[in-house]
XYZ file of C-alpha atoms in Angstrom:
136
model
C 128.832 -189.176 27.018
C 127.794 -187.839 30.418
C 126.710 -190.109 33.273
C 125.159 -188.518 36.325
C 126.014 -189.750 39.799
C 123.288 -191.634 41.637
C 124.093 -189.831 44.885
C 124.416 -186.172 45.705
C 128.148 -186.240 46.374
C 130.017 -183.023 46.952
C 133.606 -182.438 45.868
C 136.278 -183.035 48.499
C 137.523 -179.742 49.902
C 141.175 -179.102 49.069
C 141.557 -177.392 52.474
C 141.123 -180.804 54.099
C 144.186 -182.217 52.354
C 147.280 -182.410 54.506
C 150.812 -183.254 53.486
C 152.520 -185.431 56.072
C 156.189 -185.203 56.932
C 157.955 -188.111 55.216
C 161.441 -187.245 56.504
C 163.484 -190.423 57.117
C 160.841 -192.552 55.338
C 161.585 -194.610 52.236
C 158.374 -193.834 50.347
C 158.987 -196.868 48.119
C 158.829 -199.152 51.181
C 155.168 -199.886 51.994
C 155.104 -202.608 54.641
C 156.575 -202.335 58.109
C 156.670 -206.157 58.243
C 156.983 -208.098 61.485
C 160.193 -206.288 62.402
C 158.323 -202.913 62.374
C 160.567 -201.089 59.880
C 160.533 -197.476 61.074
C 161.381 -196.155 57.609
C 158.250 -197.643 55.961
C 155.124 -195.807 54.847
C 152.925 -198.087 56.945
C 154.942 -197.471 60.129
C 154.697 -193.680 59.728
C 150.979 -193.889 58.941
C 150.252 -195.983 62.045
C 152.291 -193.595 64.219
C 150.382 -190.550 62.901
C 147.018 -192.238 63.505
C 147.990 -193.342 67.023
C 149.013 -189.780 67.813
C 145.834 -188.150 66.459
C 142.978 -190.494 67.346
C 141.831 -192.233 70.517
C 141.363 -195.736 69.136
C 140.695 -198.582 71.530
C 141.902 -201.051 68.904
C 144.003 -200.641 65.762
C 144.404 -203.446 63.247
C 147.308 -203.318 60.817
C 146.292 -205.748 58.060
C 149.104 -206.345 55.590
C 147.428 -209.110 53.582
C 145.966 -208.975 50.091
C 142.207 -208.461 49.820
C 141.811 -206.845 53.230
C 138.924 -204.444 53.925
C 141.468 -201.736 54.748
C 145.183 -201.397 55.377
C 144.549 -200.001 58.837
C 141.328 -200.316 60.840
C 140.776 -198.079 63.851
C 138.019 -198.937 66.326
C 136.846 -196.621 69.111
C 134.169 -197.291 71.713
C 132.140 -194.495 73.273
C 132.396 -196.314 76.622
C 134.959 -199.099 77.189
C 132.837 -200.757 79.907
C 129.373 -200.668 78.312
C 129.696 -199.361 74.752
C 126.559 -198.088 73.031
C 128.279 -197.071 69.820
C 131.395 -198.093 67.944
C 133.259 -195.842 65.502
C 135.185 -197.673 62.785
C 137.708 -196.003 60.491
C 138.993 -197.808 57.420
C 142.349 -196.402 56.331
C 144.088 -196.880 53.018
C 147.493 -195.745 51.882
C 149.883 -196.458 49.060
C 153.642 -196.414 48.788
C 155.209 -194.595 45.871
C 156.460 -196.596 42.922
C 159.075 -193.878 42.324
C 161.432 -191.822 44.488
C 159.450 -188.664 43.787
C 156.033 -188.468 45.500
C 153.166 -188.266 43.065
C 155.292 -189.430 40.168
C 152.785 -192.089 39.074
C 149.070 -191.498 38.558
C 148.527 -195.266 38.872
C 149.431 -195.041 42.575
C 146.605 -192.565 43.125
C 144.123 -194.725 41.213
C 144.888 -197.719 43.441
C 144.397 -195.892 46.746
C 141.299 -194.068 45.456
C 139.804 -197.417 44.432
C 140.427 -198.728 47.956
C 138.738 -195.666 49.459
C 135.744 -196.081 47.140
C 135.302 -199.635 48.385
C 135.137 -198.315 51.975
C 132.727 -195.574 50.897
C 130.363 -198.230 49.528
C 130.246 -199.783 53.016
C 129.269 -196.397 54.452
C 126.468 -195.842 51.941
C 125.108 -199.386 51.815
C 121.397 -198.844 52.471
C 120.909 -202.428 53.625
C 123.182 -201.835 56.609
C 122.124 -200.310 59.892
C 123.519 -197.035 61.210
C 127.322 -197.104 61.384
C 129.666 -194.313 62.351
C 132.912 -193.958 60.449
C 134.011 -190.758 62.143
C 137.153 -190.714 64.207
C 136.894 -189.652 67.826
C 139.490 -187.033 68.674
C 141.836 -187.486 71.582
C 140.763 -185.563 74.650
């Protein structure tokens, strides 16, 4: 049985995939918790995002049912903003010591990303930008 997509989506380009350096990170440890565990997946992810993007605000939401694990917000002008860029970030720790050992891990994070994608393509919403501003 073949079901066609309702939108004209294009496949994600493999060239856009990047493997991060997980040296000194316990990939089975997701949360950085209140003590900011430097060997957690969340801590490394936040550090990479802070280094790469000029967010005015970053929210690290470690609760169940959140819109995203990490939300980055950037204003075009901090004094009188005319546009706001919002990035919704999702990540997943590994259930095994070997990265990519469980397909279920990928399904979970892809499901989270699909939920964010629905926000982007919700026709009832007004124009929103989900692109990250690069650091100058």
